[in-house]
Coordinates of C-alpha atoms and ligand atoms in Angstrom, one line a residue:
X2 CA -3.4 -17.4 6.4
X3 CA -2.6 -16.0 9.8
X4 CA -3.0 -12.5 10.8
X5 CA -0.9 -10.3 13.0
X6 CA -2.7 -7.2 14.5
X7 CA -6.1 -6.4 13.2
X8 CA -8.1 -7.2 16.2
X9 CA -11.3 -5.6 17.4
X10 CA -9.1 -2.7 18.5
X11 CA -7.8 -1.9 14.9
X12 CA -8.8 -0.2 11.7
X13 CA -7.3 -1.7 8.7
X14 CA -7.4 -5.6 9.8
X15 CA -11.2 -5.6 9.2
X16 CA -10.9 -4.2 5.8
X17 CA -8.2 -6.9 4.9
X18 CA -10.8 -9.6 6.0
X19 CA -13.5 -7.9 4.0
X20 CA -11.0 -7.9 0.9
X21 CA -9.7 -11.5 1.2
X22 CA -12.9 -13.0 1.8
X23 CA -14.3 -11.8 -1.4
X24 CA -12.9 -14.5 -3.7
X25 CA -12.8 -17.5 -1.8
X26 CA -9.0 -17.9 -2.1
X27 CA -8.0 -17.5 1.3
X28 CA -9.1 -18.6 4.7
X29 CA -8.1 -17.0 8.0
X30 CA -7.2 -19.9 10.3
X31 CA -4.7 -18.3 12.9
X32 CA -4.1 -15.0 14.4
X33 CA -2.1 -13.0 16.9
X34 CA -4.7 -10.2 16.5
X35 CA -3.9 -7.6 19.2
X36 CA -0.8 -6.3 21.5
X37 CA -3.4 -6.7 24.2
X38 CA -3.8 -10.7 24.9
X39 CA -7.5 -10.2 26.1
X40 CA -8.4 -8.3 23.0
X41 CA -6.5 -10.9 20.9
X42 CA -8.5 -13.8 22.4
X43 CA -11.8 -12.1 22.0
X44 CA -11.2 -11.0 18.5
X45 CA -10.1 -14.6 17.5
X46 CA -13.2 -15.9 19.1
X47 CA -15.4 -13.4 17.3
X48 CA -13.9 -14.5 14.0
X49 CA -14.7 -18.3 15.1
X50 CA -10.9 -19.3 14.8
X51 CA -10.1 -22.6 16.4
X52 CA -9.2 -22.0 20.1
X53 CA -5.8 -23.6 19.6
X54 CA -4.8 -21.2 16.9
X55 CA -5.6 -17.9 18.7
X56 CA -2.3 -16.7 19.8
X57 CA -1.5 -13.8 22.1
X58 CA 1.8 -13.1 20.5
X59 CA 3.2 -13.4 17.0
X60 CA 6.4 -15.3 17.9
X61 CA 4.3 -18.2 19.3
X62 CA 2.0 -18.2 16.4
X63 CA 4.9 -18.4 14.0
X64 CA 6.7 -21.1 16.1
X65 CA 3.7 -23.2 16.4
X66 CA 2.3 -22.9 12.9
X67 CA 5.7 -23.8 11.5
X68 CA 5.8 -26.9 13.7
X69 CA 2.6 -28.2 12.2
X70 CA 2.1 -30.6 9.1
X71 CA 2.5 -28.7 5.8
X72 CA -1.3 -29.3 4.9
X73 CA -2.4 -27.8 8.1
X74 CA -0.3 -24.9 8.7
X75 CA -0.8 -21.3 7.3
X76 CA 0.8 -20.5 4.0
X77 CA 1.3 -16.9 4.7
X78 CA 0.9 -14.2 7.3
X79 CA -0.7 -10.7 7.0
X80 CA 1.0 -8.1 9.0
X81 CA -1.5 -5.2 9.8
X82 CA 0.2 -3.6 12.8
X83 CA 1.6 -0.2 13.2
X84 CA 4.9 0.6 11.2
X85 CA 7.3 -0.2 14.0
X86 CA 5.9 -3.8 14.3
X87 CA 6.4 -4.6 10.5
X88 CA 10.0 -5.7 10.3
X89 CA 10.4 -8.2 13.0
X90 CA 7.4 -10.3 12.3
X91 CA 7.9 -10.2 8.7
X92 CA 11.7 -11.2 8.9
X93 CA 10.6 -14.0 11.4
X94 CA 7.7 -15.3 9.1
X95 CA 10.0 -15.5 5.9
X96 CA 12.6 -17.4 8.1
X97 CA 10.3 -19.9 8.9
X98 CA 9.2 -20.3 5.4
X99 CA 6.0 -18.3 5.4
X100 CA 5.0 -16.0 2.5
X101 CA 4.0 -12.4 3.6
X102 CA 1.4 -9.6 3.3
X103 CA 2.6 -6.5 4.8
X104 CA 1.1 -3.1 5.3
X105 CA 2.6 0.1 4.0
X106 CA 5.2 1.7 4.7
X107 CA 7.0 -1.6 4.5
X108 CA 9.2 -1.0 7.7
X109 CA 10.3 1.5 10.1
X110 CA 13.4 2.6 8.2
X111 CA 15.3 2.1 4.9
X112 CA 17.8 -0.1 6.2
X113 CA 15.1 -2.7 7.5
X114 CA 13.5 -2.5 4.1
X115 CA 16.9 -3.4 2.2
X116 CA 17.1 -6.3 4.7
X117 CA 13.6 -7.6 4.1
X118 CA 14.1 -7.4 0.4
X119 CA 17.2 -9.4 0.6
X120 CA 15.5 -12.1 2.7
X121 CA 12.7 -12.3 0.3
X122 CA 15.2 -12.9 -2.5
X123 CA 17.2 -15.5 -0.5
X124 CA 14.1 -17.4 0.5
X125 CA 12.2 -17.2 -2.8
X126 CA 9.1 -16.3 -0.9
X127 CA 6.5 -13.9 -2.1
X128 CA 5.7 -10.5 -0.4
X129 CA 2.8 -8.4 -1.1
X130 CA 3.0 -4.8 0.0
X131 CA -0.6 -3.1 0.4
X132 CA -0.4 -0.1 -1.7
X133 CA -4.2 -0.3 -2.2
X134 CA -4.5 2.3 -4.9
X135 CA -2.6 0.3 -7.3
X136 CA -5.7 -2.3 -7.1
X137 CA -8.0 -0.1 -8.7
X138 CA -9.0 -1.0 -12.4
X139 CA -8.9 2.3 -13.7
X140 CA -5.4 2.9 -12.2
X141 CA -4.3 -0.1 -14.3
X142 CA -6.1 1.0 -17.3
X143 CA -4.1 4.3 -17.0
X144 CA -0.8 2.3 -16.4
X145 CA -1.2 0.4 -19.6
X146 CA -2.2 3.4 -21.7
X147 CA 0.5 5.5 -20.6
X148 CA 3.3 2.9 -20.7
X149 CA 2.1 1.9 -24.3
X150 CA 3.2 5.4 -25.5
X151 CA -0.3 6.0 -27.1
X152 CA -0.2 9.7 -25.4
X153 CA 3.4 10.4 -26.3
X154 CA 6.4 10.9 -23.9
X155 CA 5.4 11.8 -20.3
X156 CA 6.2 15.2 -19.4
X157 CA 4.5 16.2 -16.2
X158 CA 3.1 14.1 -13.1
X159 CA 0.9 15.8 -10.5
X160 CA -0.2 13.4 -7.6
X161 CA -2.1 14.5 -4.5
X162 CA -3.4 13.0 -1.3
X163 CA -5.3 15.5 0.9
X164 CA -7.0 14.2 4.1
X165 CA -8.4 16.3 6.8
X166 CA -8.9 14.1 9.8
X167 CA -5.6 15.2 11.7
X168 CA -6.8 18.9 11.4
X169 CA -6.8 19.1 15.3
X170 CA -4.6 17.7 17.9
X171 CA -6.5 14.1 17.9
X172 CA -3.6 12.6 19.3
X173 CA -4.0 14.3 22.6
X174 CA -7.4 12.7 23.1
X175 CA -5.7 9.2 23.0
X176 CA -7.3 8.1 19.6
X177 CA -5.4 5.1 18.7
X178 CA -4.8 5.5 14.9
X179 CA -3.6 9.4 15.5
X180 CA -1.5 8.3 18.4
X181 CA 0.9 6.0 16.7
X182 CA 1.0 7.9 13.5
X183 CA 2.1 11.1 15.0
X184 CA 4.8 9.3 17.3
X185 CA 8.2 9.3 15.6
X186 CA 8.9 6.0 17.8
X187 CA 6.1 4.2 16.4
X188 CA 5.4 5.7 12.9
X189 CA 8.9 6.5 11.7
X190 CA 10.8 9.5 10.4
X191 CA 7.9 11.0 8.7
X192 CA 4.2 11.7 9.7
X193 CA 1.9 12.5 6.7
X194 CA 4.6 11.8 4.1
X195 CA 5.0 8.2 5.4
X196 CA 1.4 7.5 6.0
X197 CA -0.1 8.8 2.8
X198 CA 2.8 10.6 1.0
X199 CA 4.2 6.9 0.2
X200 CA 0.8 6.0 -1.3
X201 CA 0.9 9.0 -3.7
X202 CA 4.6 8.3 -4.5
X203 CA 3.9 4.6 -5.4
X204 CA 0.9 5.6 -7.4
X205 CA 3.0 8.0 -9.5
X206 CA 5.8 5.6 -10.0
X207 CA 3.3 2.7 -10.7
X208 CA 1.1 4.5 -13.4
X209 CA 4.0 6.0 -15.2
X210 CA 6.7 3.3 -14.9
X211 CA 9.3 6.1 -14.3
X212 CA 11.5 6.4 -11.2
X213 CA 11.9 9.5 -9.3
X214 CA 15.7 10.5 -9.3
X215 CA 15.7 13.9 -7.6
X216 CA 13.6 15.8 -5.2
X217 CA 13.0 19.1 -3.4
X218 CA 10.6 18.9 -0.3
X219 CA 8.7 21.3 1.8
X220 CA 7.5 19.8 4.9
X221 CA 5.3 21.4 7.8
X222 CA 3.8 20.6 11.1
X223 CA 0.6 22.8 11.1
X224 CA -1.0 21.5 14.3
X225 CA 0.7 22.7 17.5
X226 CA 2.4 20.2 19.9
X227 CA 2.5 17.6 16.9
X228 CA 5.9 15.9 16.6
X229 CA 6.0 15.0 12.9
X230 CA 5.0 16.5 9.5
X231 CA 1.2 16.7 8.8
X232 CA 1.3 18.5 5.7
X233 CA 3.8 18.9 2.8
X234 CA 4.7 19.1 -1.0
X235 CA 7.5 17.6 -3.0
X236 CA 8.8 18.7 -6.4
X237 CA 9.8 15.6 -8.4
X238 CA 12.2 14.8 -11.3
X239 CA 12.0 11.4 -13.1
X240 CA 14.7 9.5 -14.8
X241 CA 13.4 10.4 -18.3
X242 CA 13.6 14.1 -17.6
X243 CA 9.8 14.3 -16.7
X244 CA 9.0 16.4 -13.7
X245 CA 6.1 16.5 -11.2
X246 CA 4.6 17.7 -8.0
X247 CA 3.4 15.5 -5.0
X248 CA 1.2 16.9 -2.3
X249 CA 0.2 15.0 1.0
X250 CA -1.5 16.6 3.7
X251 CA -3.7 15.4 6.6
X252 CA -4.8 19.0 7.8
X253 CA -6.9 19.8 4.6
X254 CA -10.1 20.3 6.7
X255 CA -13.1 18.8 5.1
X256 CA -11.0 16.4 2.8
X257 CA -11.7 12.6 3.1
X258 CA -9.4 10.4 1.0
X259 CA -9.1 12.5 -2.2
X260 CA -6.3 10.8 -3.9
X261 CA -5.9 12.1 -7.3
X262 CA -3.3 11.7 -10.2
X263 CA -3.0 13.7 -13.3
X264 CA -0.2 12.8 -16.0
X265 CA 0.4 14.9 -19.0
X266 CA 2.3 13.6 -22.2
X267 CA 3.2 15.1 -25.5
X268 CA -0.5 14.3 -27.0
X269 CA -2.7 14.4 -24.2
X270 CA -3.0 13.3 -20.5
X271 CA -5.0 11.2 -18.0
X272 CA -6.8 12.0 -14.5
X273 CA -8.0 9.7 -12.0
X274 CA -9.6 10.4 -8.7
X275 CA -10.2 7.8 -6.0
X276 CA -13.4 9.4 -4.9
X277 CA -14.7 8.6 -8.6
X278 CA -12.7 5.7 -8.9
X279 CA -14.7 4.1 -11.8
X280 CA -13.8 6.9 -14.1
X281 CA -10.7 7.5 -16.0
X282 CA -10.4 10.7 -18.1
X283 CA -8.1 10.7 -21.1
X284 CA -7.7 14.2 -22.5
X285 CA -6.3 15.0 -25.9
X286 CA -4.6 18.0 -27.3
X287 CA -6.5 17.8 -30.5
X288 CA -9.9 16.0 -29.8
X289 CA -12.6 15.6 -27.3
X290 CA -11.9 14.2 -24.0
X291 CA -12.6 10.4 -23.6
X292 CA -14.3 8.9 -20.5
X293 CA -13.3 5.3 -19.7
X294 CA -15.6 3.5 -17.3
X295 CA -14.7 0.3 -15.1
X296 CA -16.5 -2.9 -16.0
X297 CA -17.0 -2.0 -19.8
X298 CA -15.9 -4.3 -22.7
X299 CA -13.2 -1.8 -24.1
X300 CA -10.8 -2.0 -21.1
X301 CA -7.2 -3.2 -21.6
X302 CA -6.3 -6.7 -20.3
X303 CA -4.8 -5.3 -16.9
X304 CA -7.8 -3.4 -16.2
X305 CA -10.4 -6.1 -17.2
X306 CA -8.8 -8.7 -15.0
X307 CA -9.2 -6.5 -12.1
X308 CA -12.9 -5.7 -12.7
X309 CA -15.4 -7.8 -11.0
X310 CA -18.9 -6.0 -11.5
X311 CA -20.8 -4.9 -14.8
X312 CA -20.3 -1.4 -15.6
X313 CA -22.5 1.1 -13.6
X314 CA -22.2 -1.3 -10.4
X315 CA -19.6 0.8 -8.7
X316 CA -16.4 -0.9 -7.4
X317 CA -14.4 0.8 -4.7
X318 CA -11.8 0.6 -2.1
X319 CA -12.7 -3.0 -0.8
X320 CA -12.4 -4.3 -4.3
X321 CA -9.1 -2.6 -5.1
X322 CA -7.7 -4.3 -1.7
X323 CA -9.2 -7.6 -2.8
X324 CA -7.5 -7.5 -6.1
X325 CA -4.2 -7.2 -4.4
X326 CA -5.1 -10.3 -2.2
X327 CA -6.6 -12.3 -5.2
X328 CA -3.3 -11.6 -7.4
X329 CA -1.2 -12.6 -4.5
X330 CA -3.1 -15.7 -3.8
X331 CA -3.2 -16.8 -7.5
X332 CA 0.5 -16.2 -7.7
X333 CA 1.1 -18.4 -4.5
X334 CA -1.3 -21.2 -5.9
X335 CA 0.6 -21.1 -9.3
X336 CA 3.8 -21.4 -7.3
X337 CA 2.6 -24.2 -5.0
X338 CA 1.4 -26.1 -8.4
X339 CA 4.6 -25.4 -10.0
X340 CA 3.0 -23.4 -12.8
X341 CA 4.1 -19.9 -14.2
X342 CA 1.9 -17.2 -12.7
X343 CA 0.2 -15.0 -15.2
X344 CA 1.6 -11.3 -15.8
X345 CA -1.7 -9.8 -14.6
X346 CA -1.3 -11.9 -11.5
X347 CA 2.2 -10.7 -10.7
X348 CA 1.1 -7.0 -11.0
X349 CA 1.2 -6.3 -7.1
X350 CA 3.6 -4.2 -5.2
X351 CA 6.2 -6.0 -3.4
X352 CA 9.7 -5.3 -1.9
X353 CA 11.2 -3.2 -4.5
X354 CA 8.2 -0.8 -4.0
X355 CA 8.8 -1.1 -0.3
X356 CA 12.3 -0.1 -0.4
X357 CA 11.6 2.9 -2.8
X358 CA 8.8 4.1 -0.5
X359 CA 11.2 4.0 2.6
X360 CA 13.8 5.8 0.4
X361 CA 11.0 8.4 -0.4
X362 CA 10.5 9.0 3.4
X363 CA 14.1 9.4 4.2
X364 CA 14.9 11.7 1.3
X365 CA 11.8 13.8 1.7
X366 CA 12.7 14.2 5.5
X367 CA 16.3 14.9 4.3
X368 CA 15.2 17.5 1.9
X369 CA 12.6 19.0 4.0
X370 CA 15.1 19.7 6.8
X371 CA 17.9 20.9 4.8
X372 CA 18.6 24.5 2.9
X373 CA 20.1 22.7 0.0
X374 CA 16.5 21.7 -1.1
X375 CA 17.1 19.6 -4.5
X376 CA 18.9 16.5 -3.5
X377 CA 19.4 13.2 -5.5
X378 CA 16.9 10.5 -4.6
X379 CA 19.2 7.8 -2.8
X380 CA 17.9 4.3 -2.3
Ligands
NAD28 N1 -3.2 0.3 2.7 C1 -4.0 1.1 3.2 O1 -4.7 1.9 2.6 C2 -3.8 1.4 4.9 C3 -4.8 2.0 5.3 C4 -4.7 2.1 6.9 C5 -3.6 1.6 7.6 N2 -2.6 1.2 6.8 C6 -1.3 0.6 7.6 O2 -1.9 -0.5 8.4 C7 -1.1 -0.6 9.6 C8 -2.0 -0.6 10.8 O3 -2.9 0.5 10.7 P1 -4.2 0.7 11.4 O4 -4.8 2.1 11.3 O5 -5.1 -0.5 11.3 O6 -3.6 0.7 13.1 P2 -4.5 0.4 14.5 O7 -3.9 1.1 15.4 O8 -6.0 0.7 14.0 O9 -4.3 -1.2 14.5 C9 -3.0 -1.8 14.8 C10 -3.3 -3.3 15.4 O10 -2.1 -3.8 15.4 C11 -2.1 -4.3 16.8 N3 -0.8 -4.7 17.4 C12 0.3 -3.6 17.7 N4 1.3 -4.3 18.0 C13 1.2 -5.6 18.1 C14 1.9 -6.8 18.3 N5 3.2 -6.7 18.8 N6 1.5 -8.0 17.9 C15 0.2 -8.2 17.4 N7 -0.7 -7.0 17.3 C16 -0.1 -5.8 17.5 C17 -3.0 -3.6 17.8 O11 -3.3 -4.3 18.9 C18 -4.1 -3.3 16.8 O12 -4.9 -4.5 16.7 C19 -0.1 0.6 9.4 O13 1.1 0.3 9.0 C20 -0.8 1.6 8.4 O14 0.1 2.4 7.8 C21 -2.8 1.1 5.4

């Protein structure tokens, strides 16, 4: 693979490397690792990339790699740049025949997401969108359980993502990750709702299998001087008549990454928290609560496929990320060998989820800024 962004000046690129190195399916052989050419070169050297495949811009990387013999050139690129540098490299990579891994939110705006989806369909190439929380085994357990109907019809969905790291005007200090996330020219129309609200939205649709059809949003900018929302809540209506609440904030002082989802059905409900990721609670109306644990023998097929360690040896964020990459790599290998990928491998987020994530951002901002709060969820 080749990587775009993710040099020594970056946050998430290093997490990707830890994750895709976990299974020995993927090797990083090329990179345009930073917007700063010196950092790009130094980062490539630190990772022992061949000098000829350390690039100082992604266009050159894609051109030169595409001109190499098939057995030598990269199979896919991983795009781990800020939101405003997602669409162009992704389109270019697809046009040159490379599969794509891309960070969320998929693009800068909804129209770009639609175009990217069309390009993926036209080329027949694969795209993995990094909604990390869908990679956790206990999230997959919850998904299969809810969608089996064992708990009855879904009635309520409560999903929340509180962080506290933007409780002060951090962008004023020049901190890189805060600076672009709070800048509408680089982040997009939304702040916290785009950065972490899209994860919560994706998680809600993923585990329930339902689709949001109407929303009512309340967006706030709590920290003075900030240009985008840093806090908000959204009421949700789903296509089956179920309803829910989504909360995303980056000013919940003291919170880390407290992603949590609860879904209630006719006979009971589920509860999962990423800060206790190996546990899934199943609550029943008429019997005691059940505690499911990762790595055990009683998990369903989707969860078991995504477990790596025996019960009691905790799996976490890196393994969830690794599951996205492994499923993507297994799918690519199957396609290259002209075999049918297994259903469990194909269970990774892609362009459909990307388009819905961008629609979430646009609809939430529209509702948040309007006096007519309830609006249809336009995609
Ligand atoms: N899935 C997750 O859980 C998760 C977590 C964090 C970040 N993200 C997403 O990952 C992306 C990056 O976030 P981050 O926090 O790592 O950002 P960052 O600011 O830490 O790093 C961005 C990197 O992109 C590079 N870059 C910028 N423009 C470039 C260009 N034109 N060519 C090559 N490199 C370029 C920078 O030099 C830097 O290396 C964002 O889209 C963000 O939303 C996802």
